PDB file of C-alpha atoms in Angstrom:
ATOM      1  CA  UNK A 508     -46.592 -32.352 -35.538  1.00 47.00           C
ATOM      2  CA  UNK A 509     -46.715 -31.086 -31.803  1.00 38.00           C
ATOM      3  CA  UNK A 510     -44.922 -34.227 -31.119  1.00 45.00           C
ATOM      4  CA  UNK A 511     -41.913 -33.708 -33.574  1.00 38.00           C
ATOM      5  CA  UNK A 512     -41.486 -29.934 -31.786  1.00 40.00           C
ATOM      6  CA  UNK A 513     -41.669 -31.357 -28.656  1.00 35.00           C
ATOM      7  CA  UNK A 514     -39.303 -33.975 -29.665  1.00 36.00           C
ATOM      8  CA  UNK A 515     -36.663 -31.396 -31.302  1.00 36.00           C
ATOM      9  CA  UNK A 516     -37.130 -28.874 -28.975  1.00 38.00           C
ATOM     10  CA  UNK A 517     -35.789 -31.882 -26.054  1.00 38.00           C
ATOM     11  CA  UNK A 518     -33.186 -32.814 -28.130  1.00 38.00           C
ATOM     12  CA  UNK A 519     -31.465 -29.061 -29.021  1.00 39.00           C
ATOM     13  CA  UNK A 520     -32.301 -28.189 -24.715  1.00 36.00           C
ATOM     14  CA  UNK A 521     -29.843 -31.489 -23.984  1.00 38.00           C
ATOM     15  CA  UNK A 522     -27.350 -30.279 -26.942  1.00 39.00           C
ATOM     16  CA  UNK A 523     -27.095 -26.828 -24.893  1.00 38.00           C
ATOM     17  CA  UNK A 524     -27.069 -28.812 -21.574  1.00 37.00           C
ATOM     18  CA  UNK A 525     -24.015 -31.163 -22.650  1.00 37.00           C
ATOM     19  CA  UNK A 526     -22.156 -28.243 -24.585  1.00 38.00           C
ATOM     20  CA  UNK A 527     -22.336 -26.749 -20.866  1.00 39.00           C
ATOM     21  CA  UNK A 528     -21.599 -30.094 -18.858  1.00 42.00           C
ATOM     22  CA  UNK A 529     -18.476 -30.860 -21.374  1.00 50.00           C
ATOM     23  CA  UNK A 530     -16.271 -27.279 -20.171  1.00 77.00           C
ATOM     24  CA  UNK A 531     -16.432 -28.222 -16.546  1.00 93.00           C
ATOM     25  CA  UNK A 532     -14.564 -31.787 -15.572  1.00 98.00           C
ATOM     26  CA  UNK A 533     -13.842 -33.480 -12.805  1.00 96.00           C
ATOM     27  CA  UNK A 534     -10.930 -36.039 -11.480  1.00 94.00           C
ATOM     28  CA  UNK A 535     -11.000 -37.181  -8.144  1.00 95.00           C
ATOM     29  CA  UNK A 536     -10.991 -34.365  -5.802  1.00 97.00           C
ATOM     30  CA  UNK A 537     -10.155 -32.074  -8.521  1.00 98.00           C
ATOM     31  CA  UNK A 538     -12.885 -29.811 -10.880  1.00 98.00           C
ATOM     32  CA  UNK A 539     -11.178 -28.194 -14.063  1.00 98.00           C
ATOM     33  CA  UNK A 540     -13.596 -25.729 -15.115  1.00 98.00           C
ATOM     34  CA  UNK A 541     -13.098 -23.200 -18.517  1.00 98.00           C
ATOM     35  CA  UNK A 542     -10.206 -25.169 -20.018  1.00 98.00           C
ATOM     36  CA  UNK A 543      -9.628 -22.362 -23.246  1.00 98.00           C
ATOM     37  CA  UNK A 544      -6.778 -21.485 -25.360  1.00 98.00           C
ATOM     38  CA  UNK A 545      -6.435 -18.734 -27.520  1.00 96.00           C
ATOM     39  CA  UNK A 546      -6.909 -18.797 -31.700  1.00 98.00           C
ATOM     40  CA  UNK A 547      -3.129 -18.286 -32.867  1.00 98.00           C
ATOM     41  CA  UNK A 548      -1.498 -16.630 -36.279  1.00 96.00           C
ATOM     42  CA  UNK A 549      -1.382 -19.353 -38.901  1.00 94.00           C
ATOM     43  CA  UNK A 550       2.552 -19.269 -38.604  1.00 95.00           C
ATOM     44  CA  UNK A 551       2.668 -19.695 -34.814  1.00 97.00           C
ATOM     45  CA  UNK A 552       4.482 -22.808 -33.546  1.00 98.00           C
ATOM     46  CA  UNK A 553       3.389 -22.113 -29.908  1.00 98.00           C
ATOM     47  CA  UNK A 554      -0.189 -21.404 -27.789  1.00 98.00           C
ATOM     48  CA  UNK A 555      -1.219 -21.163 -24.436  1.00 98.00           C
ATOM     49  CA  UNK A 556      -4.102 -22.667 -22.278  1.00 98.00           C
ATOM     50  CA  UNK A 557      -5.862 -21.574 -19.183  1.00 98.00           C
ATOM     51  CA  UNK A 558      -8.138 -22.907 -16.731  1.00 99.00           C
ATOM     52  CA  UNK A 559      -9.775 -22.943 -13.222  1.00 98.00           C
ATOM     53  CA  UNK A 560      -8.451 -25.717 -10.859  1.00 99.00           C
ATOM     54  CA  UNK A 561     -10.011 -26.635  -7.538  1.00 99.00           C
ATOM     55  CA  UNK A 562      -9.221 -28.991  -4.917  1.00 98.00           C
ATOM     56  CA  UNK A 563     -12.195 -29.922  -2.764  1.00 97.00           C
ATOM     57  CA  UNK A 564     -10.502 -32.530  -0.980  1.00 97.00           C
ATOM     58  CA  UNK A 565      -8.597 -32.745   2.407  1.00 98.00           C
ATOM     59  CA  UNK A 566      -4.647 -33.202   1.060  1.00 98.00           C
ATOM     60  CA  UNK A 567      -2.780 -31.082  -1.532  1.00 98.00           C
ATOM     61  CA  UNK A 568      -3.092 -32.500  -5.236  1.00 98.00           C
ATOM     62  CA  UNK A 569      -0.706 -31.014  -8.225  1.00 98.00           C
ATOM     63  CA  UNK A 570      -0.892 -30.633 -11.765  1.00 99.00           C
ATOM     64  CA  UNK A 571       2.109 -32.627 -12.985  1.00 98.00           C
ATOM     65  CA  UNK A 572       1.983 -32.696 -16.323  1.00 98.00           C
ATOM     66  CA  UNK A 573      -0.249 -32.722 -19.396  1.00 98.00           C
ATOM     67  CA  UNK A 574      -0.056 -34.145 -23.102  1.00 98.00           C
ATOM     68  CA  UNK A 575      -2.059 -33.967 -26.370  1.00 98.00           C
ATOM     69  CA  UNK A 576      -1.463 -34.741 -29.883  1.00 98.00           C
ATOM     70  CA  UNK A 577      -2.109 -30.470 -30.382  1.00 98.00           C
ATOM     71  CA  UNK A 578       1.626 -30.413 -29.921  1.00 98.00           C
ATOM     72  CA  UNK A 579       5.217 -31.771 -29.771  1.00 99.00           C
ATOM     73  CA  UNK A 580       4.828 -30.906 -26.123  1.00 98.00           C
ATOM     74  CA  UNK A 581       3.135 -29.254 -23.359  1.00 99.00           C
ATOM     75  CA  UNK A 582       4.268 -27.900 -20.284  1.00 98.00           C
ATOM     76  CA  UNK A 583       3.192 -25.761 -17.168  1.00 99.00           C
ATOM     77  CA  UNK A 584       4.833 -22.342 -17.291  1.00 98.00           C
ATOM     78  CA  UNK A 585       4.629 -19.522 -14.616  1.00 98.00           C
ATOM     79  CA  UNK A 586       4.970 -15.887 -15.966  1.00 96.00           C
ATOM     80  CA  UNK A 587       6.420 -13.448 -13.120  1.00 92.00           C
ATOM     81  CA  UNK A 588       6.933  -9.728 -13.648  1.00 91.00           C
ATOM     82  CA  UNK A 589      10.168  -8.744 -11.542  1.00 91.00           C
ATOM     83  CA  UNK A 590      11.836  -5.479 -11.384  1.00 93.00           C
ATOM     84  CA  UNK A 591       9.575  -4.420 -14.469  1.00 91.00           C
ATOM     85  CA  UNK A 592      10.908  -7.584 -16.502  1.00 94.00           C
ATOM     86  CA  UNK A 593       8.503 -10.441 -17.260  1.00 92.00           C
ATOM     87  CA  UNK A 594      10.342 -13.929 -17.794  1.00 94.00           C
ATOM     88  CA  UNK A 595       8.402 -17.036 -17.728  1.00 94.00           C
ATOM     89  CA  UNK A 596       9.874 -20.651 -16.703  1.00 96.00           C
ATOM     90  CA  UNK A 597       7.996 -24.336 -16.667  1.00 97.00           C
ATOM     91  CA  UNK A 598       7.670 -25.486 -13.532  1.00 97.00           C
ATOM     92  CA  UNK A 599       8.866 -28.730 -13.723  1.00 91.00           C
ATOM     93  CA  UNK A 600       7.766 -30.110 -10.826  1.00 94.00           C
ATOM     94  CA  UNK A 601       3.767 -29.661 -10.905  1.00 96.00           C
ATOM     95  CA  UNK A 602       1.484 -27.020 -10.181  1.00 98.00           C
ATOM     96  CA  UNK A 603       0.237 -27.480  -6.435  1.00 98.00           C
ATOM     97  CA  UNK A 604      -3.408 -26.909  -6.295  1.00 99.00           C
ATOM     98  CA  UNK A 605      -4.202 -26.694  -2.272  1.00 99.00           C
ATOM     99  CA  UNK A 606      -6.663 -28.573  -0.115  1.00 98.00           C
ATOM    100  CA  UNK A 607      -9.969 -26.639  -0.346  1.00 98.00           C
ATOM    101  CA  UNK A 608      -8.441 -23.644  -2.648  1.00 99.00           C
ATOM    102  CA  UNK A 609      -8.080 -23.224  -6.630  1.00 98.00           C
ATOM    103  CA  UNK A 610      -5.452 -22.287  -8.462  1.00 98.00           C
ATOM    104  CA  UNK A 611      -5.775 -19.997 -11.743  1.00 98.00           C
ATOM    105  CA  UNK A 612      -4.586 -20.466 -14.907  1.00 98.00           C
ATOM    106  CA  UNK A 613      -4.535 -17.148 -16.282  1.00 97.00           C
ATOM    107  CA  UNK A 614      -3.001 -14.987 -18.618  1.00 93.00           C
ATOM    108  CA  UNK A 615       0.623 -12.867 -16.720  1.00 93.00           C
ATOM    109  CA  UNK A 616       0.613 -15.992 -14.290  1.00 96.00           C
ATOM    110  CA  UNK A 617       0.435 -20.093 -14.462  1.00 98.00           C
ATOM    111  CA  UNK A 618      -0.537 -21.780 -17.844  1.00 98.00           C
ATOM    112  CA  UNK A 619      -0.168 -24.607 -20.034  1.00 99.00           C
ATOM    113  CA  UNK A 620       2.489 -23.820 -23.027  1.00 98.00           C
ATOM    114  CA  UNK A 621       1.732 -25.401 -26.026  1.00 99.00           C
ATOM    115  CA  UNK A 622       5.153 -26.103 -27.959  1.00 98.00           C
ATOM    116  CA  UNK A 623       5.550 -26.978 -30.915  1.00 98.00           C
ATOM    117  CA  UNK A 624       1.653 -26.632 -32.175  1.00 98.00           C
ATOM    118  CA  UNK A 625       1.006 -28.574 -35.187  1.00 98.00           C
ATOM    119  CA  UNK A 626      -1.252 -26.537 -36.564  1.00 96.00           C
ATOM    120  CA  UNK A 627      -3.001 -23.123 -35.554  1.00 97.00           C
ATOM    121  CA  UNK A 628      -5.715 -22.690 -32.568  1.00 98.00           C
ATOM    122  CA  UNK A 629      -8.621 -21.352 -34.890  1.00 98.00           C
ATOM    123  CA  UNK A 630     -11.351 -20.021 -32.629  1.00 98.00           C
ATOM    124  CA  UNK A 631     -14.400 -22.535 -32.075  1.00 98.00           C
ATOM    125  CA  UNK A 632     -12.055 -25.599 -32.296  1.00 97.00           C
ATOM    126  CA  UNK A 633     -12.197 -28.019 -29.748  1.00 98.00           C
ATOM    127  CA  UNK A 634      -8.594 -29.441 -28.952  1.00 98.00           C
ATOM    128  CA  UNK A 635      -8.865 -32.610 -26.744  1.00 98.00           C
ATOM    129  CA  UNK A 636      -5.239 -32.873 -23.875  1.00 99.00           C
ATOM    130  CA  UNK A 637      -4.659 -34.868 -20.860  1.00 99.00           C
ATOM    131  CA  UNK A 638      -3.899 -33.259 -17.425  1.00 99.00           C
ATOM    132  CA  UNK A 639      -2.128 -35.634 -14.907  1.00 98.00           C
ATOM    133  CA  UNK A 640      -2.685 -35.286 -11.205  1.00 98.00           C
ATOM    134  CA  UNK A 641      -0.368 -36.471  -8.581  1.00 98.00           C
ATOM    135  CA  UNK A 642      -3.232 -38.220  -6.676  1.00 97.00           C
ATOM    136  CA  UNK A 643      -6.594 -37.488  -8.843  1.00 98.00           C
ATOM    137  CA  UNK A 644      -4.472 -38.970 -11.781  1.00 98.00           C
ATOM    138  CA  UNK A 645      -5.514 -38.783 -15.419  1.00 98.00           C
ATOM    139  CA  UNK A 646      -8.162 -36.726 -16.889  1.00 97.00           C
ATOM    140  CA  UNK A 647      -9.312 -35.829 -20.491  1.00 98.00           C
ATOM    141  CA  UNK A 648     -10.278 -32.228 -21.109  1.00 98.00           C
ATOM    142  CA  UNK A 649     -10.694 -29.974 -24.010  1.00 98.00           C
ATOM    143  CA  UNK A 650      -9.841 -27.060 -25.040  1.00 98.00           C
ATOM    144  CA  UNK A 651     -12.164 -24.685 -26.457  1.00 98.00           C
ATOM    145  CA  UNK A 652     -10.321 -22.096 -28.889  1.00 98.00           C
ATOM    146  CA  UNK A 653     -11.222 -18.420 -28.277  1.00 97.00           C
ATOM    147  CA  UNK A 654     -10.623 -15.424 -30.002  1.00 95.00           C
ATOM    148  CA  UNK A 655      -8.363 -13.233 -27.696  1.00 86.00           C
ATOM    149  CA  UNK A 656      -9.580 -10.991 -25.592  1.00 79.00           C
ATOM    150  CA  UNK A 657      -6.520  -8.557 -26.212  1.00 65.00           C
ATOM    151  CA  UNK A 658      -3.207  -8.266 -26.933  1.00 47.00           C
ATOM    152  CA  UNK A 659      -2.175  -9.264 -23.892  1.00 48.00           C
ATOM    153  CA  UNK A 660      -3.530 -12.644 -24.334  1.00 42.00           C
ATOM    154  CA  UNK A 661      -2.295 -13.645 -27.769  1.00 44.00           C
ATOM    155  CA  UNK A 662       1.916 -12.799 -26.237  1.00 48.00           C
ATOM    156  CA  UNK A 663       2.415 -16.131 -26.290  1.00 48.00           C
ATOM    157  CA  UNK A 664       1.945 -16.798 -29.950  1.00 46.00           C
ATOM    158  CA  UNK A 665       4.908 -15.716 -31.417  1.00 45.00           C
ATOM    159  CA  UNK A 666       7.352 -16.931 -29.044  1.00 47.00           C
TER     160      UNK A 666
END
């Protein structure tokens, strides 16, 4: 019996330990660490994803692009606040992460835009994308699906 607990108890420590391992990622040079997007409104037709990127090598890398069957399409938009008026644009040419810097993916700056969503982020889902590198090139991620943390976070769900 001591055995069997021994046994389970190994197996449910190394089910925490790879529920850890599988936020963080890594591509070449490049660690993705906390890939989330937020639960959306069953009617939404649009989400958004965030992330830490860093660049520990010694030339400049950039998130190009990114794709998942989550939705029709996903791009990399930059929200900027200007003269009190917030706009947000893709920027179509990649997201530069720096040598030996991160960038952040965060909520009122750069993010992934989820268009098109075919069906709703429900909190505790796992959604499985690709983010292309310039030179680290392809790597598989999820997203975990959280509850937002306020308002501000869930914006992007009805537009």
């Amino acid at each position: 019996m001591l055995k069997l607990r021994l046994v389970l108890a190994a197996l449910a420590l190394l089910a925490l330990d790879g529920g850890a391992l599988a936020h963080g990622y890594k591509a070449g040079s490049i660690s993705i660490e906390h890939p989330f997007a937020n639960a959306t409104p069953p009617a939404a037709t649009r989400g958004a994803a965030y992330m830490k990127l860093a660049n520990q090598g010694a030339e400049d890398d950039a998130l190009v692009s990114a794709t998942g069957a989550v939705a029709d399409k996903i791009e990399i938009h930059q929200t900027t606040v200007a003269d009190g008026v917030v706009s947000m644009r893709p920027v179509p040419d990649g997201l530069t992460v720096p040598a030996g810097a991160h960038v952040d993916l965060t909520v009122g700056s750069y993010h992934l835009m989820l268009i098109g969503l075919k069906q709703p982020l429900v909190a505790g889902q796992r959604i499985p994308i690709v983010l292309s590198f310039r030179h680290a090139g392809d790597v598989a991620v999820e997203l975990a699906v959280e509850a937002p943390k306020d308002q501000a976070a869930g914006a992007h769900a009805g537009h």
